[in-house]
Structure formats: structure tokens, C-alpha cells
PDB file of C-alpha atoms in Angstrom:
ATOM      1  CA  MET A   1      -8.967 -14.473   7.879  1.00  0.00           C
ATOM      2  CA  LYS A   2     -12.285 -13.211   6.668  1.00  0.00           C
ATOM      3  CA  SER A   3     -12.421 -11.445   3.286  1.00  0.00           C
ATOM      4  CA  PRO A   4     -12.373  -8.231   3.047  1.00  0.00           C
ATOM      5  CA  ALA A   5     -15.711  -7.801   1.390  1.00  0.00           C
ATOM      6  CA  LYS A   6     -17.213  -9.679   4.292  1.00  0.00           C
ATOM      7  CA  THR A   7     -15.383  -7.882   7.380  1.00  0.00           C
ATOM      8  CA  ALA A   8     -17.416  -4.849   9.027  1.00  0.00           C
ATOM      9  CA  SER A   9     -15.660  -2.796  11.619  1.00  0.00           C
ATOM     10  CA  THR A  10     -16.090  -4.003  15.213  1.00  0.00           C
ATOM     11  CA  ASP A  11     -18.655  -1.117  16.505  1.00  0.00           C
ATOM     12  CA  GLY A  12     -20.824  -1.209  13.486  1.00  0.00           C
ATOM     13  CA  ARG A  13     -19.534   1.806  11.849  1.00  0.00           C
ATOM     14  CA  ILE A  14     -19.079   1.155   7.731  1.00  0.00           C
ATOM     15  CA  VAL A  15     -15.566   1.590   6.813  1.00  0.00           C
ATOM     16  CA  LEU A  16     -14.823   3.169   3.510  1.00  0.00           C
ATOM     17  CA  SER A  17     -11.080   1.746   2.266  1.00  0.00           C
ATOM     18  CA  ILE A  18      -9.758   3.558  -0.175  1.00  0.00           C
ATOM     19  CA  ASP A  19      -6.673   2.287  -1.822  1.00  0.00           C
ATOM     20  CA  ILE A  20      -4.617   5.092  -4.241  1.00  0.00           C
ATOM     21  CA  GLY A  21      -2.137   3.978  -6.329  1.00  0.00           C
ATOM     22  CA  GLY A  22      -0.125   5.050  -9.567  1.00  0.00           C
ATOM     23  CA  SER A  23      -2.360   3.564 -12.010  1.00  0.00           C
ATOM     24  CA  HIS A  24      -5.739   3.420 -10.167  1.00  0.00           C
ATOM     25  CA  VAL A  25      -7.566   4.910  -7.106  1.00  0.00           C
ATOM     26  CA  LYS A  26      -9.388   1.868  -5.449  1.00  0.00           C
ATOM     27  CA  ILE A  27     -12.651   1.833  -3.306  1.00  0.00           C
ATOM     28  CA  LEU A  28     -14.621  -0.661  -1.144  1.00  0.00           C
ATOM     29  CA  THR A  29     -16.400  -0.909   2.052  1.00  0.00           C
ATOM     30  CA  SER A  30     -16.454  -3.194   4.904  1.00  0.00           C
ATOM     31  CA  ALA A  31     -20.200  -3.749   4.244  1.00  0.00           C
ATOM     32  CA  GLY A  32     -18.981  -5.761   1.312  1.00  0.00           C
ATOM     33  CA  GLY A  33     -20.007  -5.311  -2.428  1.00  0.00           C
ATOM     34  CA  GLU A  34     -17.635  -5.253  -5.168  1.00  0.00           C
ATOM     35  CA  GLU A  35     -14.313  -2.898  -5.557  1.00  0.00           C
ATOM     36  CA  ARG A  36     -14.879   0.533  -7.539  1.00  0.00           C
ATOM     37  CA  ARG A  37     -11.819   1.731  -9.508  1.00  0.00           C
ATOM     38  CA  ALA A  38     -10.734   5.019 -11.469  1.00  0.00           C
ATOM     39  CA  ASP A  39      -7.801   6.108 -13.744  1.00  0.00           C
ATOM     40  CA  SER A  40      -5.202   8.303 -11.558  1.00  0.00           C
ATOM     41  CA  GLY A  41      -1.834   8.865 -13.443  1.00  0.00           C
ATOM     42  CA  PRO A  42       0.843  11.448 -12.686  1.00  0.00           C
ATOM     43  CA  GLY A  43      -1.253  14.067 -12.876  1.00  0.00           C
ATOM     44  CA  LEU A  44      -3.731  13.675 -10.242  1.00  0.00           C
ATOM     45  CA  THR A  45      -4.407  15.873  -7.359  1.00  0.00           C
ATOM     46  CA  PRO A  46      -6.079  15.704  -4.239  1.00  0.00           C
ATOM     47  CA  ARG A  47      -8.759  17.580  -5.366  1.00  0.00           C
ATOM     48  CA  GLN A  48      -9.311  14.998  -8.047  1.00  0.00           C
ATOM     49  CA  MET A  49      -8.803  12.197  -5.876  1.00  0.00           C
ATOM     50  CA  ILE A  50     -11.656  13.113  -3.734  1.00  0.00           C
ATOM     51  CA  ASP A  51     -14.098  14.046  -6.382  1.00  0.00           C
ATOM     52  CA  ALA A  52     -13.301  10.302  -7.910  1.00  0.00           C
ATOM     53  CA  VAL A  53     -13.893   8.790  -4.823  1.00  0.00           C
ATOM     54  CA  LYS A  54     -17.016  10.434  -3.957  1.00  0.00           C
ATOM     55  CA  GLN A  55     -18.527   9.223  -7.910  1.00  0.00           C
ATOM     56  CA  LEU A  56     -17.348   5.804  -7.175  1.00  0.00           C
ATOM     57  CA  ALA A  57     -19.097   5.635  -3.691  1.00  0.00           C
ATOM     58  CA  GLU A  58     -22.138   7.130  -4.872  1.00  0.00           C
ATOM     59  CA  GLY A  59     -24.993   5.023  -3.382  1.00  0.00           C
ATOM     60  CA  LEU A  60     -22.718   3.248  -0.695  1.00  0.00           C
ATOM     61  CA  PRO A  61     -23.397   3.939   2.964  1.00  0.00           C
ATOM     62  CA  TYR A  62     -20.088   4.823   5.053  1.00  0.00           C
ATOM     63  CA  ASP A  63     -19.098   6.610   8.520  1.00  0.00           C
ATOM     64  CA  VAL A  64     -15.308   6.170   8.427  1.00  0.00           C
ATOM     65  CA  ILE A  65     -12.700   6.336   5.743  1.00  0.00           C
ATOM     66  CA  SER A  66      -9.288   4.746   5.603  1.00  0.00           C
ATOM     67  CA  MET A  67      -6.584   5.741   3.002  1.00  0.00           C
ATOM     68  CA  GLY A  68      -3.447   4.188   1.652  1.00  0.00           C
ATOM     69  CA  TYR A  69      -1.390   7.011   0.204  1.00  0.00           C
ATOM     70  CA  PRO A  70       1.542   6.334  -1.785  1.00  0.00           C
ATOM     71  CA  GLY A  71       4.187   8.162   0.112  1.00  0.00           C
ATOM     72  CA  PRO A  72       5.054   8.991   3.853  1.00  0.00           C
ATOM     73  CA  VAL A  73       2.480  10.090   5.999  1.00  0.00           C
ATOM     74  CA  ARG A  74       2.672  11.989   9.595  1.00  0.00           C
ATOM     75  CA  ASP A  75      -0.065  12.899  11.820  1.00  0.00           C
ATOM     76  CA  ASN A  76      -2.768  11.642   9.657  1.00  0.00           C
ATOM     77  CA  LYS A  77      -1.361  13.632   6.564  1.00  0.00           C
ATOM     78  CA  PRO A  78       0.828  13.284   3.865  1.00  0.00           C
ATOM     79  CA  LEU A  79       4.456  14.652   4.808  1.00  0.00           C
ATOM     80  CA  LYS A  80       5.458  15.344   0.571  1.00  0.00           C
ATOM     81  CA  ASP A  81       3.774  15.003  -2.421  1.00  0.00           C
ATOM     82  CA  PRO A  82       3.952  11.600  -3.753  1.00  0.00           C
ATOM     83  CA  PHE A  83       6.550  10.787  -6.830  1.00  0.00           C
ATOM     84  CA  ASN A  84       3.998   9.274  -9.211  1.00  0.00           C
ATOM     85  CA  LEU A  85       1.110  11.554  -8.710  1.00  0.00           C
ATOM     86  CA  GLY A  86       0.206  15.450  -8.799  1.00  0.00           C
ATOM     87  CA  LYS A  87       1.212  18.022  -6.761  1.00  0.00           C
ATOM     88  CA  GLY A  88      -0.507  19.343  -3.742  1.00  0.00           C
ATOM     89  CA  TRP A  89      -0.781  16.619  -1.278  1.00  0.00           C
ATOM     90  CA  ALA A  90       1.566  17.221   1.274  1.00  0.00           C
ATOM     91  CA  GLY A  91      -0.527  18.638   4.913  1.00  0.00           C
ATOM     92  CA  TYR A  92      -3.802  18.215   2.827  1.00  0.00           C
ATOM     93  CA  ASP A  93      -6.832  17.975   5.240  1.00  0.00           C
ATOM     94  CA  PHE A  94      -8.673  15.183   3.902  1.00  0.00           C
ATOM     95  CA  ALA A  95     -11.411  14.681   6.616  1.00  0.00           C
ATOM     96  CA  ALA A  96     -12.538  18.661   6.308  1.00  0.00           C
ATOM     97  CA  GLN A  97     -13.058  17.727   2.392  1.00  0.00           C
ATOM     98  CA  PHE A  98     -14.713  14.437   2.995  1.00  0.00           C
ATOM     99  CA  GLY A  99     -16.769  15.872   6.030  1.00  0.00           C
ATOM    100  CA  LYS A 100     -15.981  12.204   7.886  1.00  0.00           C
ATOM    101  CA  PRO A 101     -13.658  11.047  10.144  1.00  0.00           C
ATOM    102  CA  VAL A 102     -10.291   9.796   8.024  1.00  0.00           C
ATOM    103  CA  LYS A 103      -7.288   8.065   8.629  1.00  0.00           C
ATOM    104  CA  VAL A 104      -4.299   7.816   6.452  1.00  0.00           C
ATOM    105  CA  VAL A 105      -1.662   5.596   6.406  1.00  0.00           C
ATOM    106  CA  ASN A 106       1.006   4.790   3.948  1.00  0.00           C
ATOM    107  CA  ASP A 107      -0.541   2.521   1.109  1.00  0.00           C
ATOM    108  CA  ALA A 108       2.202  -0.310   1.753  1.00  0.00           C
ATOM    109  CA  MET A 109       1.239   0.373   5.629  1.00  0.00           C
ATOM    110  CA  MET A 110      -2.237  -0.517   4.672  1.00  0.00           C
ATOM    111  CA  GLN A 111      -1.945  -3.725   3.092  1.00  0.00           C
ATOM    112  CA  ALA A 112       0.734  -4.966   5.456  1.00  0.00           C
ATOM    113  CA  ILE A 113      -1.807  -4.539   8.385  1.00  0.00           C
ATOM    114  CA  GLY A 114      -4.268  -6.219   5.782  1.00  0.00           C
ATOM    115  CA  SER A 115      -1.467  -9.190   5.224  1.00  0.00           C
ATOM    116  CA  TYR A 116      -0.379  -9.416   8.796  1.00  0.00           C
ATOM    117  CA  GLU A 117      -0.447 -12.559  10.842  1.00  0.00           C
ATOM    118  CA  GLY A 118       1.819 -12.484  13.852  1.00  0.00           C
ATOM    119  CA  GLY A 119       5.325 -12.424  14.615  1.00  0.00           C
ATOM    120  CA  ARG A 120       7.854 -10.149  12.629  1.00  0.00           C
ATOM    121  CA  MET A 121       6.604  -9.452   9.591  1.00  0.00           C
ATOM    122  CA  LEU A 122       8.102  -7.537   6.220  1.00  0.00           C
ATOM    123  CA  PHE A 123       5.845  -6.205   3.338  1.00  0.00           C
ATOM    124  CA  LEU A 124       7.175  -5.326   0.113  1.00  0.00           C
ATOM    125  CA  GLY A 125       4.612  -3.923  -2.441  1.00  0.00           C
ATOM    126  CA  LEU A 126       5.972  -4.459  -6.292  1.00  0.00           C
ATOM    127  CA  GLY A 127       4.315  -1.752  -8.428  1.00  0.00           C
ATOM    128  CA  THR A 128       4.507   1.610  -9.880  1.00  0.00           C
ATOM    129  CA  GLY A 129       7.426   2.017  -7.030  1.00  0.00           C
ATOM    130  CA  LEU A 130       8.462  -0.418  -4.577  1.00  0.00           C
ATOM    131  CA  GLY A 131       6.340   0.444  -1.133  1.00  0.00           C
ATOM    132  CA  ALA A 132       7.640  -1.305   2.361  1.00  0.00           C
ATOM    133  CA  ALA A 133       6.363  -2.086   6.004  1.00  0.00           C
ATOM    134  CA  MET A 134       7.202  -3.888   8.884  1.00  0.00           C
ATOM    135  CA  VAL A 135       4.932  -4.938  11.493  1.00  0.00           C
ATOM    136  CA  LEU A 136       6.612  -6.059  15.009  1.00  0.00           C
ATOM    137  CA  VAL A 137       4.261  -8.091  17.451  1.00  0.00           C
ATOM    138  CA  ASN A 138       1.359  -5.896  16.603  1.00  0.00           C
ATOM    139  CA  VAL A 139       3.213  -2.624  16.259  1.00  0.00           C
ATOM    140  CA  ALA A 140       3.161  -1.303  12.332  1.00  0.00           C
ATOM    141  CA  GLN A 141       6.262   0.890  11.082  1.00  0.00           C
ATOM    142  CA  PRO A 142       6.126   2.339   7.574  1.00  0.00           C
ATOM    143  CA  MET A 143       9.406   2.153   5.914  1.00  0.00           C
ATOM    144  CA  GLU A 144      10.832   4.302   3.186  1.00  0.00           C
ATOM    145  CA  LEU A 145      13.104   1.825   1.548  1.00  0.00           C
ATOM    146  CA  ALA A 146      12.222   2.704  -2.226  1.00  0.00           C
ATOM    147  CA  HIS A 147      15.145   5.368  -2.825  1.00  0.00           C
ATOM    148  CA  LEU A 148      18.313   3.876  -1.106  1.00  0.00           C
ATOM    149  CA  PRO A 149      21.040   3.370  -3.012  1.00  0.00           C
ATOM    150  CA  TYR A 150      21.393  -0.213  -4.900  1.00  0.00           C
ATOM    151  CA  ARG A 151      23.775  -0.132  -8.059  1.00  0.00           C
ATOM    152  CA  LYS A 152      25.426   2.265 -10.492  1.00  0.00           C
ATOM    153  CA  GLY A 153      23.872   5.456  -8.612  1.00  0.00           C
ATOM    154  CA  GLY A 154      20.310   3.700  -8.916  1.00  0.00           C
ATOM    155  CA  SER A 155      17.803   3.383  -6.196  1.00  0.00           C
ATOM    156  CA  PHE A 156      15.785  -0.109  -5.444  1.00  0.00           C
ATOM    157  CA  GLU A 157      12.759   1.197  -6.583  1.00  0.00           C
ATOM    158  CA  ASP A 158      14.951   2.451 -10.039  1.00  0.00           C
ATOM    159  CA  TYR A 159      15.353  -1.836 -10.055  1.00  0.00           C
ATOM    160  CA  ILE A 160      12.491  -3.197  -9.171  1.00  0.00           C
ATOM    161  CA  GLY A 161       9.785  -0.460  -9.664  1.00  0.00           C
ATOM    162  CA  GLU A 162       7.553  -0.515 -12.716  1.00  0.00           C
ATOM    163  CA  ARG A 163      10.574   1.315 -14.683  1.00  0.00           C
ATOM    164  CA  GLY A 164      13.287  -0.564 -14.119  1.00  0.00           C
ATOM    165  CA  LEU A 165      10.748  -3.590 -15.569  1.00  0.00           C
ATOM    166  CA  GLU A 166      10.291  -1.827 -18.471  1.00  0.00           C
ATOM    167  CA  LYS A 167      14.105  -1.173 -18.837  1.00  0.00           C
ATOM    168  CA  ARG A 168      15.867  -4.362 -18.065  1.00  0.00           C
ATOM    169  CA  GLY A 169      12.982  -6.869 -18.848  1.00  0.00           C
ATOM    170  CA  LYS A 170      11.240  -9.596 -16.600  1.00  0.00           C
ATOM    171  CA  LYS A 171      14.491 -11.984 -16.408  1.00  0.00           C
ATOM    172  CA  LYS A 172      16.794  -9.358 -14.946  1.00  0.00           C
ATOM    173  CA  TRP A 173      13.849  -7.579 -12.901  1.00  0.00           C
ATOM    174  CA  ARG A 174      13.171 -10.849 -11.346  1.00  0.00           C
ATOM    175  CA  LYS A 175      17.037 -11.354 -10.345  1.00  0.00           C
ATOM    176  CA  HIS A 176      17.201  -8.093  -8.817  1.00  0.00           C
ATOM    177  CA  VAL A 177      13.751  -8.626  -6.563  1.00  0.00           C
ATOM    178  CA  PHE A 178      15.226 -11.909  -5.084  1.00  0.00           C
ATOM    179  CA  ASP A 179      18.611  -9.645  -4.626  1.00  0.00           C
ATOM    180  CA  ILE A 180      17.071  -6.854  -2.928  1.00  0.00           C
ATOM    181  CA  VAL A 181      14.519  -9.358  -0.810  1.00  0.00           C
ATOM    182  CA  ASP A 182      17.732 -11.301   0.448  1.00  0.00           C
ATOM    183  CA  ARG A 183      19.681  -7.931   1.323  1.00  0.00           C
ATOM    184  CA  LEU A 184      16.480  -6.667   3.170  1.00  0.00           C
ATOM    185  CA  ARG A 185      15.584 -10.234   5.214  1.00  0.00           C
ATOM    186  CA  ALA A 186      19.292  -9.937   6.143  1.00  0.00           C
ATOM    187  CA  ALA A 187      19.432  -6.146   7.667  1.00  0.00           C
ATOM    188  CA  LEU A 188      15.910  -6.364   9.109  1.00  0.00           C
ATOM    189  CA  GLN A 189      15.320  -9.950  10.350  1.00  0.00           C
ATOM    190  CA  PRO A 190      11.667 -10.846   9.669  1.00  0.00           C
ATOM    191  CA  ASP A 191      10.287 -14.055  10.330  1.00  0.00           C
ATOM    192  CA  TYR A 192       8.480 -13.650   6.886  1.00  0.00           C
ATOM    193  CA  VAL A 193       8.187 -11.421   3.891  1.00  0.00           C
ATOM    194  CA  VAL A 194       4.892 -10.895   2.334  1.00  0.00           C
ATOM    195  CA  ILE A 195       5.494  -9.571  -1.182  1.00  0.00           C
ATOM    196  CA  GLY A 196       2.495  -7.785  -2.735  1.00  0.00           C
ATOM    197  CA  GLY A 197       1.562  -4.821  -4.852  1.00  0.00           C
ATOM    198  CA  GLY A 198       0.830  -5.374  -9.183  1.00  0.00           C
ATOM    199  CA  ASN A 199       3.737  -6.671  -9.757  1.00  0.00           C
ATOM    200  CA  VAL A 200       3.761 -10.022  -7.423  1.00  0.00           C
ATOM    201  CA  ASP A 201       2.101 -11.832 -10.387  1.00  0.00           C
ATOM    202  CA  LYS A 202       5.156 -11.382 -12.519  1.00  0.00           C
ATOM    203  CA  LEU A 203       6.953 -13.734 -10.004  1.00  0.00           C
ATOM    204  CA  ASP A 204       6.373 -17.530 -10.847  1.00  0.00           C
ATOM    205  CA  VAL A 205       8.504 -18.367  -7.874  1.00  0.00           C
ATOM    206  CA  LEU A 206       8.951 -16.266  -4.841  1.00  0.00           C
ATOM    207  CA  PRO A 207      12.100 -15.743  -2.932  1.00  0.00           C
ATOM    208  CA  PRO A 208      12.570 -18.214   0.160  1.00  0.00           C
ATOM    209  CA  ASP A 209      10.475 -17.682   3.139  1.00  0.00           C
ATOM    210  CA  CYS A 210       8.192 -15.156   1.217  1.00  0.00           C
ATOM    211  CA  ARG A 211       4.292 -15.482   0.572  1.00  0.00           C
ATOM    212  CA  ARG A 212       2.271 -14.150  -1.907  1.00  0.00           C
ATOM    213  CA  GLY A 213       0.399 -10.841  -0.810  1.00  0.00           C
ATOM    214  CA  ASP A 214      -3.169 -10.122  -2.400  1.00  0.00           C
ATOM    215  CA  ASN A 215      -4.053  -6.679  -3.171  1.00  0.00           C
ATOM    216  CA  THR A 216      -7.359  -6.799  -1.657  1.00  0.00           C
ATOM    217  CA  ARG A 217      -5.462  -7.006   1.556  1.00  0.00           C
ATOM    218  CA  ALA A 218      -4.870  -3.311   1.400  1.00  0.00           C
ATOM    219  CA  PHE A 219      -8.881  -2.958   1.528  1.00  0.00           C
ATOM    220  CA  GLU A 220      -8.929  -5.309   5.063  1.00  0.00           C
ATOM    221  CA  GLY A 221      -5.937  -3.194   6.495  1.00  0.00           C
ATOM    222  CA  GLY A 222      -8.121  -0.027   6.384  1.00  0.00           C
ATOM    223  CA  PHE A 223     -10.746  -1.790   7.747  1.00  0.00           C
ATOM    224  CA  ARG A 224      -8.809  -2.909  10.462  1.00  0.00           C
ATOM    225  CA  LEU A 225      -7.224   0.558  11.155  1.00  0.00           C
ATOM    226  CA  TRP A 226     -10.529   1.272  12.706  1.00  0.00           C
ATOM    227  CA  ARG A 227     -10.633  -1.735  14.980  1.00  0.00           C
ATOM    228  CA  ASP A 228      -9.603  -1.850  18.755  1.00  0.00           C
ATOM    229  CA  ASN A 229      -7.222  -4.843  18.190  1.00  0.00           C
ATOM    230  CA  ALA A 230      -5.469  -3.343  15.394  1.00  0.00           C
ATOM    231  CA  PRO A 231      -1.569  -3.354  14.686  1.00  0.00           C
ATOM    232  CA  VAL A 232      -0.699   0.113  16.559  1.00  0.00           C
ATOM    233  CA  VAL A 233       0.923   2.524  13.720  1.00  0.00           C
TER     234      VAL A 233
END
């Protein structure tokens, strides 16, 4: 695949990809250049995010926008407020505020689309929380797996999200990652698993039949959303 920094939309429009995370808001355009970022955090509101993006994107030409949102999305808008950011996201009309066409998808889905290489792929994003998505023969399906029950009243995210890593340490965290990946592989039967997110770097060895993701693929996923041959969301 081409690197995200060198990939343009097929009809000549420049895409601005926005990746909203629990720690940072990151942007990159399909015209190339360097990633730009600003801090996010548990109090971040959609208005603050938009202001930060406009400041980050100052001087950058772009025609359309793709946005990876850390929560469920329906009809191109957040369905509910995220666990790791502030309030006011549900139902927010980003296109009206940006004044440009916007496509909003779950953040794990955006990175999954950017990582997809055919067949049945399960994507898991290890970061502040746990993101998940599947792409099945070019059809993309976001998945809310983070809060499924796991052990001692906890969820998958409680054990392999950032809080689980800090609470139990790297050795136990890695053990739980392997166990949860094995359970999900058995249940969902993917051809391969891509593990991305900021904490994938803390895995020296990956579970079987997995490959390491790259957070820059989220930008590529955003670019692909505006192509005719992109996976259908």
C-alpha cells in the first residue's frame, strides 16, 4: 500500500483525516506533509476539538473531512458520548460546524479500513480503551466489544485498556491480551487479526496469526472513505 502521506483521493479532492483519541487529536491530509496533533483528555468537548483541528489545519488546503470517533456512530453522527472524553458529542453535526462534507466513523473502524488487505479481518486497537472492528470481504462492521464481561465483574477493556495495564503491570496485561485475542478469534473466525493502537508497542511478541498495526493507517482509512472502491461501512 501507499503511505498515507502520499495518497490522494481518487477524484482530486483533498481529504483531511482526523483521529480523535483519549490522549491526542491528530490530523493529516491526503496531500501529504507531517502529522499534526493537539492534546485531548477526559474533558474534551466537540467544540474544543473543532477549534483545535481548525488551529492545527491552519494553512492546509482540504475539501472533505474524515473523522475517527472513539465510540459508536450512526448516520454519520456519534450515537453516544465517549467514555474517555467530555460531554456533548452524541448527535453533534460536524459538517455544519466545519462547513465541509464530513464522514464520521468509529475510530477503530477508520484504522481497520486503512489496515485492510482483503478477506476476513479482525482489528483490535489497544489504547486508552479497546477499539474493535471487522472487515468481511470489503464490508466494514464496527464492533463494541470493549465492555463485554470478562473476569471478576470486569470487562475486556478493564483488563487490556490503559487502566488494566497500569493496574496489573505489563506481564499480566500481555497475558490477558493473548487470552482475549484467542477468545475473539475463536468466536469471530477471522482470516487474520491486526492489532493496533498506541499500546501495541508494548507487545514484544504478538499472538498467533496476528500482525502489528500502525496508527498512521487510521489516516489512510480516512482517505479511503472517500474512494469509490473503499470498504462499505
